[in-house]
Amino acid sequence: MAKAASKHDNMKTQNLNMIEAIRDALDVKMSQDKDVLVFGEDVGYFGGVFRCTAGLQEKHGLHRCFDTPISEGGIIGIAVGMAANGLRPVAEIQFADYIYPAYDQIASEAARLRYRSNGDFTAPLTIRTPVGGGIYGGTTHSQSPEALFTHIAGLKTIIPSNPYDAKGMLISAIEDNDPVLFLEPKRLYNGPFFGDPHKPAVSWKGQELGDVPTGHYTVPLGKARHMRKGDDVTILAYGTMVWIAEAVADEMGISADILDLRSLLPLDIDAIEASVKKTGRCVILHEATRTSGFGAELSAQVQERCFYHLEAPIQRVTGWDTPYPHAQEWAYFPGPKRVGIAIRKVLEAA
Amino acid sequence: MAKAASKHDNMKTQNLNMIEAIRDALDVKMSQDKDVLVFGEDVGYFGGVFRCTAGLQEKHGLHRCFDTPISEGGIIGIAVGMAANGLRPVAEIQFADYIYPAYDQIASEAARLRYRSNGDFTAPLTIRTPVGGGIYGGTTHSQSPEALFTHIAGLKTIIPSNPYDAKGMLISAIEDNDPVLFLEPKRLYNGPFFGDPHKPAVSWKGQELGDVPTGHYTVPLGKARHMRKGDDVTILAYGTMVWIAEAVADEMGISADILDLRSLLPLDIDAIEASVKKTGRCVILHEATRTSGFGAELSAQVQERCFYHLEAPIQRVTGWDTPYPHAQEWAYFPGPKRVGIAIRKVLEAA
Amino acid sequence: MAKAKNSRKNTSRLYVPEPPFRPGDTPDYSHIAVPSAHSPSRPDPLCEAHETSEHALGLIRVLNFNGETVGDWQPDLSAERLRGGLKAMMLTRAMDDRMFNMQRQGKMSFYMKSAGEEAVSVGHAMALRNSDMVFPTYRQQGVLIQRGASMKDMMCQCLSNSGDLLDGKSIPVLYSFRKHGFFSISGNLGTQLIQAVGWAMSNAYKDSDEIASVFTGEGATAEGDFHYALNFASTYRAPCILNVVNNQWAISSFQGIAAGEGETFAARGTGYGLATLRVDGNDLLAVYAATQWAAERARGGGGATLIEHFTYRKSGHSTSDDPSKYRPENEPDVWPFGDPVERLKMHLISIGEWDEDRHKALEDECKIFVRETYKSAEAMGSLSGDTKVNHYTMFEEVYENSLPHLDEQKRAFSQELE
Amino acid sequence: MAKAKNSRKNTSRLYVPEPPFRPGDTPDYSHIAVPSAHSPSRPDPLCEAHETSEHALGLIRVLNFNGETVGDWQPDLSAERLRGGLKAMMLTRAMDDRMFNMQRQGKMSFYMKSAGEEAVSVGHAMALRNSDMVFPTYRQQGVLIQRGASMKDMMCQCLSNSGDLLDGKSIPVLYSFRKHGFFSISGNLGTQLIQAVGWAMSNAYKDSDEIASVFTGEGATAEGDFHYALNFASTYRAPCILNVVNNQWAISSFQGIAAGEGETFAARGTGYGLATLRVDGNDLLAVYAATQWAAERARGGGGATLIEHFTYRKSGHSTSDDPSKYRPENEPDVWPFGDPVERLKMHLISIGEWDEDRHKALEDECKIFVRETYKSAEAMGSLSGDTKVNHYTMFEEVYENSLPHLDEQKRAFSQELE
Ligand SMILES: Cc1ncc(C[n+]2csc(CCOP(=O)(O)OP(=O)(O)O)c2C)c(N)n1
Ligand SMILES: Cc1ncc(C[n+]2csc(CCOP(=O)(O)OP(=O)(O)O)c2C)c(N)n1
Ligand SMILES: [Mg+2]
Ligand SMILES: [Mg+2]
């Protein structure tokens, strides 16, 4: 479990869940920089439907953390204007499933403003939004739309898997001078998830990655977290799926090299390449719909760079090519069984 | 040049460019089926900025081919409602670059209505929109967003490369009971394009695929066109890029197996698999931005199925990961040089 | 007055609106004038749109608080039909209560009540034809009940069990009942507004005189689809009714976040050239009358009407929130427009067509019916035990016919089950 | 009257609006009343929004057709400043003409004129501070010229040459001039409306008294962003001006496609609680006066104003269309509101501050200036020859700093050039 925490050895830490870590990141930045504003549907007085902004309005003022109309396009639209005018807006989209009305403002505007004006104007905004299933949210509270954003030049797309990264990456995102989409795996808000919904929930208490330094620190964008070192197979994952990867590797007792990608664009292709060249086998995990998911891009890049090292076809383990069903949630979710089958296939291949 | 025209041997044909072929498909369906309505920005009296609907209002009536407000979300929104109510709307989005305000209506609504209502309601609509560069359209008149739609379960995404297919596929799309996104490579409207913008433009006159049967016929969705048979390398392409593939193969004098995919979702994976297993080498072409482009999905699927037959890494040739620039249009476009380099790489690999 | 307000200081010129009362405050809504003179006269349903611009700012009411009916908008409804409406409202409320409790017991993942707003959906449905397509939100269950849908079917949907007509695909309350003219509810707010306009345009195109009627909460009027709907409905004179249910709250946000400096939500329609009515949504007779007017206008070729139903969301947003976190706990009680069930009951009593005993009996009947229906529904499965939904159904109805890649995924799934 | 109309039969109840005249018709706009009494009185800029609702339906005018100024809205502008405005309009027109012709010769890929609408952009800019950020469309080049931007810089952008400050990345006329308070123009219609509101909100947040001003054509008001802008501007009382340039046409669609049954575009703002003005856009003094009022209101904390500039697009939409295909060829000539340059000229003459000779001399001066400027711009490259743009710049400004995958693509590109 390699955490980059060594450099924080002299920092005080506190155990936080992912919601608290995100809130802490916002609080740190709002305290440091009065250009940081936080807004979205129900984020003001109420503190967000997942409580990520609870207390921020009271502490920092009504004008720095406020409710918006239910208008995702409008929310990102004002964020673009504010960012261009020197602020550091952090906008929340209540569920990633509701980000599509803002797609145009993100893809055509935030991501391209710098380019089309040749640097005359920029849009350093951060968009936070919860992704993924695992809470019986059905078709409209479970989606993982990351691939729709990694196709957009000018945008950065990142996704933490634990409180430590969540705080450090969110601070990096806010300080970044480009627009950043920060995806929050909602199933991980309260604890890591090892794939069995019937087992009692695990909390972040007692998890090393739940120990979060107080104050300011950053986790750089574009660097994967080498979650576990191993020789038999490389597992590329992000968000909720990194914990499934670890659980399955444990259960199978294999020596897996697991990368928590954290940042999808920019991508830490060097770490990926090094790992696959070492193991010769690669399994890619994500929760999103399979076709044209981000796993396709990972698979393509791995085979482009590691072709001569590959001893088995790269396997993708994903959600099915259907909307995310409600009652069949766990039949849809790429859980330990599906992951295990793929790993076995890759290991068994000649 | 395998055209499925044999079955149309007894049909009368006329030479049409792609604009005329599209218009003819609309005319055929509007004449056969009064449930077919055609609408969009400037498509009524004016007949569309690319003239694809010219004359249809005059022939079929003001209420069957009409102008809409400049509101892509509204256009697709009414199309969903009409389709659910038994009509067969064919909506035009003036440029694919302007489809994003309609993204929510397409991805959340049209594509999922059947699923979420378990078949109680359906949305058999067709969306036509021009894609691709080659007309100095810059960042906002040149995009190829197909990958953003192939990720959406419930939607079909297709793209013809010639008048014959354009008409037959558009008729299939209109008759299909699922929502279909029909992409029109605008650089091919008036003729095939072999990659050199400085050579005189070639017209569809004299091109076999410009000979379009009169009346009703269909080209089935989900079937690739085996454009050229060859043994050395498989080239997977669609839209404008199929012509570049052919031109480069000619120029290089290689024996290329070229598939014009035509339908991206559903995908003719059997034809792809058969070809790559035969050649052992594969180059994938598209104009869109590289990262998370549809080429990634193709690459992933090819290596999943043909891993043991591959003799060289699959190569993707694509637009760069930048917005589509204006003055540098031809430096951005994946032209013959870029394609040639990739083919050579694949052929030379041990 | 709002204490909490001052603690959240705002030291810049950026204005952020706030509700008058927050938890800890004593809510006082005496500033909301309850019109005593019963609001604007009833124009001809085929009048010019601008003749209704005052109606967008006033409030159409029929029922006095003492149970009398007054004013121009009194509809001609038999006591029998009124009792039918009363029963539909009471059934709706009884079902909501039961389902809310069952959710708390883990029988389903989620539930949403319509408490306080029953007159909007029931009164509206009473004034439409059953073949008019309603595009509801998640708070118009009253439409289904008024139209006689099977409550067991509804409950099975919420329980995502083997009796669920949607095969477990959708979360609770996102019903779809084509046969009852009830469009599949989207989880994405606003989207159906413009779809309803398209539906209505095709009615016109087919020379049918059916109309469409679509609902949105006041909060979701901020979505682009609301603008699309008003604009397209105006341009093509679509035969439809656009209903804004202003229940004062959008989860935790008060209506002023969506309204801004706008005086009413009905007035949003004025600039689009639409007919606009604003109605007391807790007054079933007024809702009926306004709907009936708008339906007549639409059917007669007069185009669309925007109706704001002014009401109050008595419960939390859903089973997922606790409203006392963002508004005074007793606010529902002091809300000055009363309760829709009580108001209709009092009217029926005042005209001698109802009494306390019959009311009590009906209440019991509703409760028992709901309890029995729920039992038979739960027998078909629930989330807390076995839903009894066939998992393979998740691969169905993605497309009309399955596609090869889905077949392959189905096969892969069956491997997982081995 | 409209002959073409009848040939396109419509046999269903679906209503589709059509313009009064199509090619082949003899346009007659006598039904558009040109107000002679010069429209609504000028309220206090900090009045209640609803006090301007009549202004949304009337038309603010200052200049009579005979050159006199009349009414409440007469601004206090020196002859010197008026001559400056006249010159900016004439320079704009001269540049447009030249660039249009050069596009026809293949020197650039595309061009868009603002003929007939020069008073809107120039009059508006005159009433703002140069530090107020304008979010323009492609027809507000007059703002840049009034603010003294380098015409050569503008031309080099259109020519996409080595002098192009945007390094060839954007199509012609999509300028970006931060130093002149001129926001980067998006090719996507409507998107900037809500961005301007965000910009204005941050001005308020920063306690700055700068404001934002954003433009849309009447056609693009149908986009969702228009609704977002009106709604957010109202909710947060954003210090900005929302300008709708109603030039009657959106490519080939007449304004009625966007307006529907709405009476005016200014009236769209009424229901949002915004101040609303409607102004004769061919009357520079009226545009100035309305802008000045709205700017004062915004700066004073009164929030946003929606201004409809009523004007006419004299030329085609762009170099890509032929307007005679969808409207009568002489329609621009019979349009009853005259030409903005002519009207200001006549006014200056009528007050003894201008004459035909000086006008002719200024016209020549503008032409020569434009010709010389164009020559020096074209010397830096054009699309018909060598643009002289460094191709590698296409990889720049995607992000603040390049990313590894872009570096790799840059290397691949250099291989191609070998
Ligand atoms: C596009 C979209 N954005 C956000 C949400 C999350 N959401 C669900 S209900 C709701 C509040 C809706 O309030 P309102 O429109 O007033 O309806 P009400 O619940 O009061 O009936 C929100 C924000 C959603 N479902 N869809
Ligand atoms: C989102 C979007 N949809 C469509 C277009 C194509 N388009 C460019 S200009 C135009 C007409 C705009 O008309 P209007 O808003 O009235 O402005 P005007 O050209 O009259 O100044 C259209 C449809 C676009 N640029 N962006
Ligand atoms: Mg509400
Ligand atoms: Mg216009």
Tab-separated table of C-alpha atoms and ligand atoms in Angstrom, chain B residues 70, chain D residues 117 138-139 216-220 244-251 253-255 311-313 317, ligand 4:
chain	number	residue	atom	x	y	z
B	70	ILE	CA	-32.537	27.488	-32.877
D	117	GLU	CA	-26.999	46.963	-37.448
D	138	TYR	CA	-20.283	37.725	-34.643
D	139	ARG	CA	-22.202	40.907	-35.494
D	216	THR	CA	-27.605	37.295	-28.864
D	217	GLY	CA	-29.475	37.301	-32.117
D	218	GLU	CA	-33.232	36.911	-31.823
D	219	GLY	CA	-32.951	33.444	-33.339
D	220	ALA	CA	-30.587	32.161	-30.682
D	244	VAL	CA	-31.284	40.651	-28.071
D	245	VAL	CA	-30.529	41.946	-31.538
D	246	ASN	CA	-33.747	41.300	-33.400
D	247	ASN	CA	-32.629	41.743	-36.985
D	248	GLN	CA	-35.705	39.864	-38.250
D	249	TRP	CA	-33.735	36.915	-39.654
D	250	ALA	CA	-31.830	33.901	-38.389
D	251	ILE	CA	-30.161	32.661	-41.547
D	253	SER	CA	-35.808	31.753	-40.632
D	254	PHE	CA	-37.901	34.831	-39.933
D	255	GLN	CA	-38.154	36.109	-36.393
D	311	THR	CA	-33.275	46.289	-36.435
D	312	TYR	CA	-32.847	44.575	-39.772
D	313	ARG	CA	-30.112	42.382	-41.250
D	317	HIS	CA	-26.347	35.834	-42.997
E	4	MG	MG	-31.252	37.428	-36.284
